[in-house]
XYZ file of C-alpha atoms in Angstrom:
437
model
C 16.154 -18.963 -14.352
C 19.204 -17.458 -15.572
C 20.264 -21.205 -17.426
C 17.054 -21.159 -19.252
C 17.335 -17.950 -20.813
C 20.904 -18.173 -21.726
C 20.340 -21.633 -23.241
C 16.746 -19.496 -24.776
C 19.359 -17.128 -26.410
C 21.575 -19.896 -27.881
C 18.238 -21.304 -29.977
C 17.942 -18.536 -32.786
C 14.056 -18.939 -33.036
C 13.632 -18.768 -29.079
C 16.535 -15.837 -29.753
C 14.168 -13.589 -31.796
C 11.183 -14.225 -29.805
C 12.809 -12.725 -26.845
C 14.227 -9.515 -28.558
C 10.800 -9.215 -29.674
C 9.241 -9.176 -26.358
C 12.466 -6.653 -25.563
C 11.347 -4.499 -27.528
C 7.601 -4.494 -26.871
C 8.663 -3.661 -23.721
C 11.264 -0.595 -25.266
C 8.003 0.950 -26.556
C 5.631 0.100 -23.475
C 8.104 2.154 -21.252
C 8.835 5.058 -23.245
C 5.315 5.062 -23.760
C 4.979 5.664 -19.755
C 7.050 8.714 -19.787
C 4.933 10.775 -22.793
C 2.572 13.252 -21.041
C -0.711 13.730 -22.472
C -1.686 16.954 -24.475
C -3.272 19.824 -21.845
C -1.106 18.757 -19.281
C 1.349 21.127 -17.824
C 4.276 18.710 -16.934
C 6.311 20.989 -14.661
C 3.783 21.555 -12.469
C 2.903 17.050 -12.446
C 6.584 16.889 -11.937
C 6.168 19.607 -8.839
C 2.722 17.862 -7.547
C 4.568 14.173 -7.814
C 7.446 15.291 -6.094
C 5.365 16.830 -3.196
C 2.737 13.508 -2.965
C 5.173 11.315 -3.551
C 5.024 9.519 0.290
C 1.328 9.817 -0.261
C -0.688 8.652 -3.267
C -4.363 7.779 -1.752
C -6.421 5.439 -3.112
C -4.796 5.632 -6.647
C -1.571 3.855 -5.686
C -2.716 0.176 -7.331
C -3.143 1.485 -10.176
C -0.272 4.084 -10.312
C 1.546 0.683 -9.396
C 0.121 -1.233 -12.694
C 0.978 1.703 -14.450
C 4.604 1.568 -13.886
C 4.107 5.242 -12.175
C 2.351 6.715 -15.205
C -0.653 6.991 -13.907
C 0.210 10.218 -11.307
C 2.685 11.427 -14.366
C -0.868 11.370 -16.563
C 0.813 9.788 -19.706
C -0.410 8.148 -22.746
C -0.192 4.521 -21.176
C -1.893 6.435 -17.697
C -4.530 3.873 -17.274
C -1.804 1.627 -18.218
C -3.263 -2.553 -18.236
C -5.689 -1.594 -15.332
C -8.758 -1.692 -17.978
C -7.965 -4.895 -19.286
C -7.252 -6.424 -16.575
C -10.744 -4.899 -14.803
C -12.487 -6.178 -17.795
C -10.909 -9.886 -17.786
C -12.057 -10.320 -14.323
C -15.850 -9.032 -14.801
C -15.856 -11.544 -18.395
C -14.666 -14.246 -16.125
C -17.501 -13.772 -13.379
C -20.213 -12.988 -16.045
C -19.467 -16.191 -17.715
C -21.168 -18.183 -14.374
C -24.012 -16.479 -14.130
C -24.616 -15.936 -18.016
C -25.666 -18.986 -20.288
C -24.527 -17.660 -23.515
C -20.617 -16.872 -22.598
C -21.167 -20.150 -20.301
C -21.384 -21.718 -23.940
C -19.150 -19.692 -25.836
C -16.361 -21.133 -22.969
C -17.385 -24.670 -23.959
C -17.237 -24.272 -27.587
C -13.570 -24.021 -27.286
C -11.186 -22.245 -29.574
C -13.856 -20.370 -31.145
C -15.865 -19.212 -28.470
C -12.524 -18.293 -26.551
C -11.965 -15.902 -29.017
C -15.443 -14.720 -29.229
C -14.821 -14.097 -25.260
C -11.520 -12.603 -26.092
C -13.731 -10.021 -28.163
C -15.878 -8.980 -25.770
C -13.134 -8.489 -23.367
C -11.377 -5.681 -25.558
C -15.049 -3.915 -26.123
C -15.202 -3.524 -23.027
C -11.458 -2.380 -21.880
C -12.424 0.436 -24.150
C -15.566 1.120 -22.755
C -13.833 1.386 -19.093
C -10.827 3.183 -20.193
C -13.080 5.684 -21.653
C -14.680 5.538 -17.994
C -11.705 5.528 -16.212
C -9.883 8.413 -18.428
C -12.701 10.894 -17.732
C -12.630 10.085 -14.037
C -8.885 10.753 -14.576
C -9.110 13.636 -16.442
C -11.834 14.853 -13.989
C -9.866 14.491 -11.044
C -6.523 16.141 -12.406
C -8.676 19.536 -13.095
C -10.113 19.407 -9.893
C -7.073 19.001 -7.947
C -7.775 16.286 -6.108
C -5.431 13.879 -7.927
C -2.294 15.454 -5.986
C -3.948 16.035 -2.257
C -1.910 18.572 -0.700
C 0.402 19.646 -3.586
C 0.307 23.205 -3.709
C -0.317 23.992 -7.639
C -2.415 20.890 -8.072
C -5.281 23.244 -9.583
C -2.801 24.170 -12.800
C -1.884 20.864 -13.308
C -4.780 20.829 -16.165
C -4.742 25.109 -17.393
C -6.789 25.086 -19.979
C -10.364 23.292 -18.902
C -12.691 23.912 -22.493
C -14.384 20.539 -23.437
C -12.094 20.316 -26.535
C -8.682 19.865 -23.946
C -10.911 16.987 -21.975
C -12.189 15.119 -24.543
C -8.596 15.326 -26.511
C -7.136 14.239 -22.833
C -9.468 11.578 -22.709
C -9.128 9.973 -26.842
C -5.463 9.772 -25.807
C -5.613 7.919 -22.652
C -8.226 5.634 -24.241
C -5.993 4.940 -27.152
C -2.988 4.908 -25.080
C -4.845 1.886 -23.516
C -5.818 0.213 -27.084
C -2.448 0.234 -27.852
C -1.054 -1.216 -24.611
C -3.381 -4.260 -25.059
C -2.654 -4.737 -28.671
C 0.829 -4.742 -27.473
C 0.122 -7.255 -25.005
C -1.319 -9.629 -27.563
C 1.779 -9.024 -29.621
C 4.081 -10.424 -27.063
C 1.619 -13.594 -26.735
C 1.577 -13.967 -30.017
C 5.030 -13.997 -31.482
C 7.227 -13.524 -28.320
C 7.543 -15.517 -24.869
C 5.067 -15.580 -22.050
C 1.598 -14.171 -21.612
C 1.929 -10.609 -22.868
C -0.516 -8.708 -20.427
C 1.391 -10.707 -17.324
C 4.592 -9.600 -18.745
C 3.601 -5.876 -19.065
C 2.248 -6.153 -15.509
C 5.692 -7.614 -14.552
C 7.441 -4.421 -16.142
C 5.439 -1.711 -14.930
C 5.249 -2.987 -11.025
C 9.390 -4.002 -11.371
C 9.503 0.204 -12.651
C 8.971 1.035 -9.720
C 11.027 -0.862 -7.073
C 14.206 1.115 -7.835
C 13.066 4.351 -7.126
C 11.204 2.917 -4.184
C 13.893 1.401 -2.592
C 16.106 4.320 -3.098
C 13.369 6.295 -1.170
C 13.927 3.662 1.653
C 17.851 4.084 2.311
C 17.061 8.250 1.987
C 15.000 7.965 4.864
C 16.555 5.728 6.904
C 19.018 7.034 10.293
C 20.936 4.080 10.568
C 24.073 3.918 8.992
C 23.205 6.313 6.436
C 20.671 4.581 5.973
C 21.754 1.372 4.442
C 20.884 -0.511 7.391
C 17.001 -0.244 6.887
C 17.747 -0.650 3.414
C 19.386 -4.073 4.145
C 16.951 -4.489 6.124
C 14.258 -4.502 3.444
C 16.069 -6.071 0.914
C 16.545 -9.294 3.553
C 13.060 -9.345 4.089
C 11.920 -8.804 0.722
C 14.114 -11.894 -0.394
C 12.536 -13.904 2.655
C 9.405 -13.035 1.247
C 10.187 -14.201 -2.398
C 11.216 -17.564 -1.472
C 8.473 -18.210 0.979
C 6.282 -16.948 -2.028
C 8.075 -19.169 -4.658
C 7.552 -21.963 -2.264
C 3.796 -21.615 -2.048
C 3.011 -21.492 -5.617
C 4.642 -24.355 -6.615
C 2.910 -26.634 -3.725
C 0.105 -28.572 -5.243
C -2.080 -31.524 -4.265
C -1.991 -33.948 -6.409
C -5.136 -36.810 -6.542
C -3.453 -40.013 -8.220
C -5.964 -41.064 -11.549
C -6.204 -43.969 -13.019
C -7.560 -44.801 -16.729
C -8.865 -47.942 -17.167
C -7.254 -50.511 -20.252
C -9.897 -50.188 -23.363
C -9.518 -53.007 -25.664
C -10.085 -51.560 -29.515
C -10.125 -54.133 -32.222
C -6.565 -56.195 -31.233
C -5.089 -52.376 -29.647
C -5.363 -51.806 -25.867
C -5.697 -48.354 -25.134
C -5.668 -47.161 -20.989
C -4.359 -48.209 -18.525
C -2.441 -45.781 -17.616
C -1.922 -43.897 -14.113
C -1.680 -40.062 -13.759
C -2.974 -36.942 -11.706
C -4.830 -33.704 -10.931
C -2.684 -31.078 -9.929
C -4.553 -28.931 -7.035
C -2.815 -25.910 -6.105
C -2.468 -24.785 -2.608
C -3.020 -21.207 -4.098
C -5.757 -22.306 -6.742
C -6.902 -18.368 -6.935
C -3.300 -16.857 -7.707
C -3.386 -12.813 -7.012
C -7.196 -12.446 -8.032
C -8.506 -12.410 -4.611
C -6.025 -9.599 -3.698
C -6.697 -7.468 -6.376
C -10.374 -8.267 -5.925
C -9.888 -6.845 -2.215
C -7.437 -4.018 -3.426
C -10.096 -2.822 -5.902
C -13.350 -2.924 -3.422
C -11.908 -1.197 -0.906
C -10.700 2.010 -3.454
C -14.528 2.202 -4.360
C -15.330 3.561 -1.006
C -11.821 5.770 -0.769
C -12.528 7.254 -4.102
C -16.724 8.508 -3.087
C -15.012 10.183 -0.199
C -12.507 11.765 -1.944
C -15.253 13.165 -4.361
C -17.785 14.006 -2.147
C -18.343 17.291 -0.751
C -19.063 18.490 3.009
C -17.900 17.093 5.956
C -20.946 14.200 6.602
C -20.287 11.619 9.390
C -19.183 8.912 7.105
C -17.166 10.831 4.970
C -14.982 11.296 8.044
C -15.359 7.834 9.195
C -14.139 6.395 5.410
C -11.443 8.887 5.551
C -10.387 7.876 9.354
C -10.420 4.084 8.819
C -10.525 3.277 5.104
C -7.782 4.963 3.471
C -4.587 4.180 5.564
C -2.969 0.452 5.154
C -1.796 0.450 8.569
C -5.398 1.352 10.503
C -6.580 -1.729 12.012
C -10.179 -1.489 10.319
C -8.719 -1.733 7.451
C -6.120 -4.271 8.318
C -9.298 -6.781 9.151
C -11.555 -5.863 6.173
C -8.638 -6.254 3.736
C -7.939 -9.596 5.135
C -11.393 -10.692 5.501
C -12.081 -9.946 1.788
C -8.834 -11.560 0.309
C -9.974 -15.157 1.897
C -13.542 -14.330 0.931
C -12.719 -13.749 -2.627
C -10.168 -17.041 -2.394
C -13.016 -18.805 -2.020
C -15.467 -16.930 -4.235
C -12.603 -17.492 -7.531
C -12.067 -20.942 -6.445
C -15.745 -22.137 -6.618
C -16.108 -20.123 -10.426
C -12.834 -21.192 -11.793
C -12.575 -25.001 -11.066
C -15.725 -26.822 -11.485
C -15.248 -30.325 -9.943
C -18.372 -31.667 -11.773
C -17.168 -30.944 -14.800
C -13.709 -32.982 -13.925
C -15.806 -35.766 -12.513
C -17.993 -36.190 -15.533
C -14.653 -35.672 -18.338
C -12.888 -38.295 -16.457
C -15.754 -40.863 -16.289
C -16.532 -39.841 -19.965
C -12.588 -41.390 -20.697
C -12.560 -44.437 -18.285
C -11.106 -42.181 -15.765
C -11.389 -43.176 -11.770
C -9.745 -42.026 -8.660
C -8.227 -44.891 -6.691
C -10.885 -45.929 -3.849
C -13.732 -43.575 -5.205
C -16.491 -44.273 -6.912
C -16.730 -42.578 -10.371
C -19.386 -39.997 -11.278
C -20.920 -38.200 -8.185
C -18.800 -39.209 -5.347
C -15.387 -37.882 -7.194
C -17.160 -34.800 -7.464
C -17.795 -34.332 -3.616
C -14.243 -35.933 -3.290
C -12.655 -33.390 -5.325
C -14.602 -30.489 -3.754
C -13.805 -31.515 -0.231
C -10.429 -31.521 -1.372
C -10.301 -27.967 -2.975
C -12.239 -26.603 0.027
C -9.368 -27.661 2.606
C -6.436 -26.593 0.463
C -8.455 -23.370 -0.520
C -7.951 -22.373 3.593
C -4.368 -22.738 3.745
C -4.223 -20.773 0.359
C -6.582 -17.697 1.282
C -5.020 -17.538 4.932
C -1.415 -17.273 2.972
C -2.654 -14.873 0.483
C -3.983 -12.532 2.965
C -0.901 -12.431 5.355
C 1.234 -12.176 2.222
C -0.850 -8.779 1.610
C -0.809 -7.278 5.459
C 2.552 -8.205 6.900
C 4.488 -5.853 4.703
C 2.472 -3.468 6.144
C 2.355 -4.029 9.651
C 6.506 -5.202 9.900
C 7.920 -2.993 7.377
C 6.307 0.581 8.883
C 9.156 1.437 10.724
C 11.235 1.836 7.643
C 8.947 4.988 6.608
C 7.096 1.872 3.669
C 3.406 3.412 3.529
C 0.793 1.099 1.728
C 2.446 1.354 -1.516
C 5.745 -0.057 -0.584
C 7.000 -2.537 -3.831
C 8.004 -5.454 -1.725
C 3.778 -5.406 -0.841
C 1.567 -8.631 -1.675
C 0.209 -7.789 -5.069
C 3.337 -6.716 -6.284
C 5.467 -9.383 -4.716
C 2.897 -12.079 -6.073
C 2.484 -10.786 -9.380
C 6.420 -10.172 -10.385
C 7.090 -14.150 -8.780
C 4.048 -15.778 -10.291
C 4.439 -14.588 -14.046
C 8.145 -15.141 -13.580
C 7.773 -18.449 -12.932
C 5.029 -18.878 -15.378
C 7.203 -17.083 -18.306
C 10.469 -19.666 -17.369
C 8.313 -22.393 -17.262
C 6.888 -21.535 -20.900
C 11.006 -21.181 -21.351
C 11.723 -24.866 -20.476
C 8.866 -26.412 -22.215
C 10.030 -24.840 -25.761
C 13.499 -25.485 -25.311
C 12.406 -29.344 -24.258
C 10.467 -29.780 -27.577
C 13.213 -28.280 -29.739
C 15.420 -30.804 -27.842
C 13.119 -33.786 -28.309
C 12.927 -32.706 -32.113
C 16.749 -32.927 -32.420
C 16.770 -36.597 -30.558
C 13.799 -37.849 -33.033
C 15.995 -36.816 -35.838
C-alpha cells in the first residue's frame, strides 16, 4: 500500500489528484468541528464528556459522522443520508419497473438514478435534522448528562428551523464533496469520507482504552487491543479478497477471413458478495426500535422490555437478532445485486459457455447454486466479524461502539483496498502508455 502511493506521488497527474482528495478531506474535517447556530457548545462539550462511555442508539451514526453527530455540527448527519438513500434506490430498483430500466439504459439512466438519489438525501436529512434537532431540545440526545436540557436555550421555531437549514446543507455539501473526490481525485469519494470520519475516531478511542485499563498502566489491555485489532484486519483482508472463480469459455467466431473468440476467462464470485450492506442493514433495523423507546413516554411493558434487551451490544437477545439479521440481509443483497439470469443470457448472447454446462438456463441454476453456497460462508463471516468484538473485547471496558467493531473494521479495510486497487490500475495504464511509446 505504501509502494503504490509513493510511486502515485512520483506521477504528477496521479500527484495532484491525491492533494486534491487531501484537501477535500482538510475541509470535510474542519467542517466536523463547526457547531451549528442555537447550540450552546460548552454545555455539548460538558454533555459529551459525561456520555461519552454511553451513546445509545445514536453511536452508528455518531461513528459515520466522525463524532460530529453528538458535537451537533454542520456535517452532524454527516454521509448517513446518502448513504440511507443509496441503499433504499438500490432496493426500489427490483421491485420498480421504471428505475429497473433506467439501470439498463446505462450511462444515462445511471445518472438519472444518481439524481434521484441526491433528492432524496435531502429529503431525509431534512428528516433526520429535525429528529436531531428535536431530540437535542428535549434532552434526550445526552441520557444522563446533567445540563442536557440547555444544550438547545433558545427553543422559538426560528432557532429550529435555522438548526435544521444548516444541518441539511451541511449534508448537501458533504455529498457534493463526495462527488468531487470521484470526480477529479482517487477512489470513490463517499467511501473515502466514510473511511475518514470512522478512522476520526479510533485515536481518541483507543486512548480511552489504555485510561481504563489496571494493567501496567494500562498499556497491557491496550496491547491487547491493538493485537487483536491487527488479527482482525488480516483475517478481514483475507476474506475479501477470496473469490470463486467459474472458468468461461468464448467460442471462435469466424467474421469474413478474422476469427474472433476463442478465448478462455472467468466470473469472479466473492466469498463476501454483499460487502458491509448486510451489517449496516442490521445496525440500522435494530436503532428503529431503540429510538421509539427512547421517545416514548410511560413506563409500558415493552418499553421496558426494548430497553432491557435491545439497546445493549453485549445482551444475548440482541447478540442473536443482530446475527440473525446480518446473514438474513447477506442473502437478501445477494439475490438483488447479482442476477444470474442476466449473466447467463449476456454470455450466451456473446458465444459465452461454462465448461460442462449447458448454455442458457442450466448456467443460470449453475451460477445460483454457486452464489447460494459461497453466500453461507460469507454471511456466517460477516456476522461473527460484527459480534466477537463485542463478546471478547468487554473486558477491556469496549461498549458497542468500540472502533475495532465490524462495520468499522470492514468499512476502513474494504475501501482501502478498493482505493489502492484504483491506485495500481492508473499507475499500470500510465506505464503501458510509456511502453507503447
Amino acid at each position: 500500500m505504501l509502494t503504490a502511493f509513493a510511486r502515485a506521488f512520483k506521477t504528477p497527474d496521479l500527484r495532484k489528484k491525491l492533494l486534491f482528495t487531501l484537501g477535500i478531506i482538510v475541509v470535510y474535517r474542519v467542517g466536523t468541528h463547526i457547531p451549528i447556530p442555537g447550540v450552546d457548545y460548552t454545555s455539548v462539550q460538558q454533555c459529551v464528556d459525561e456520555a461519552s462511555a454511553n451513546q445509545g442508539p445514536l453511536g452508528l451514526i455518531n461513528m459515520f459522522s466522525g463524532g460530529a453527530l453528538l458535537q451537533i455540527t454542520v456535517f452532524a448527519l454527516g454521509i448517513m443520508p446518502y448513504i440511507t438513500a443509496s441503499i433504499i434506490l438500490q432496493l426500489l430498483t427490483v421491485v420498480i419497473p421504471r428505475l429497473e430500466a433506467l439501470k439498463k439504459e446505462g450511462q444515462s439512466g445511471t445518472a438519472k438514478i444518481t439524481q434521484y438519489t441526491r433528492y432524496l438525501t435531502v429529503a431525509l436529512a431534512v428528516l433526520q435534522g429535525t429528529g436531531l434537532v428535536a431530540t437535542a431540545r428535549s434532552g434526550a440526545l445526552f441520557s444522563g448528562c446533567t445540563v442536557a436540557g440547555q444544550v438547545v436555550p433558545d427553543r422559538s421555531i426560528f432557532v429550529t428551523v435555522t438548526m435544521v437549514i444548516t444541518m441539511t446543507a451541511g449534508t448537501a455539501l458533504v455529498m457534493w464533496l463526495g462527488e468531487l473526490i470521484t470526480d477529479r481525485g482517487i477512489g470513490n469519494g463517499m467511501s473515502i469520507l466514510m473511511f475518514i470520519s470512522i478512522a476520526a475516531t479510533f485515536p481518541s478511542a483507543l486512548w480511552a482504552i489504555k485510561q481504563e485499563g489496571t494493567l501496567a498502566d494500562g498499556w497491557i489491555e491496550f496491547g491487547t487491543v491493538m493485537a487483536v485489532g491487527f488479527v482482525m484486519v488480516g483475517l478481514v483482508v483475507f476474506v475479501e479478497q477470496a473469490q470463486r472463480r467459474i472458468p468461461v469459455q468464448y467460442a471462435k467466431r469466424m467474421i469474413g477471413r478474422r476469427s474472433y473468440g476463442g478465448t478462455s476467462t472467468y466470473i469472479p464470485l466473492k466469498v463476501n458478495q454483499a460487502g458491509v450492506i448486510p451489517v449496516i442493514f442490521a445496525s440500522s433495523l435494530l436503532y428503529i426500535p431503540a429510538l421509539i423507546a427512547q421517545f416514548s413516554s410511560g413506563t409500558s411493558g415493552w418499553k421496558s422490555w426494548i430497553e432491557a434487551n435491545l439497546t445493549t451490544g453485549n445482551h444475548p437477545i440482541y447478540i442473536t437478532v443482530y446475527f440473525l439479521l446480518i446473514v438474513f440481509f447477506a442473502f437478501f443483497y445477494v439475490a438483488i445485486s447479482f442476477n444470474p439470469e442476466d449473466v447467463a443470457d449476456n454470455m450466451k448472447k456473446y458465444g459465452g459457455f461454462i465448461p460442462g454446462i449447458r448454455a442458457g438456463r442450466p448456467t443460470a441454476e449453475y451460477l445460483s447454486y454457486v452464489l447460494n453456497r459461497i453466500t453461507w460462508p460469507g454471511s456466517l463471516y460477516l456476522g461473527l466479524i460484527a459480534l466477537v468484538p463485542t463478546i471478547a473485547l468487554a473486558g477491556f471496558g469496549a461498549n458497542e461502539n468500540f472502533p475495532f467493531g465490524g462495520t468499522s473494521i470492514l468499512i476502513i479495510v474494504g475501501v482501502g483496498l478498493e482505493t489502492v486497487k484504483q491506485i495500481e490500475s492508473q499507475l499500470q495504464q500510465r506505464n503501458y502508455e510509456g511502453f507503447l511509446r
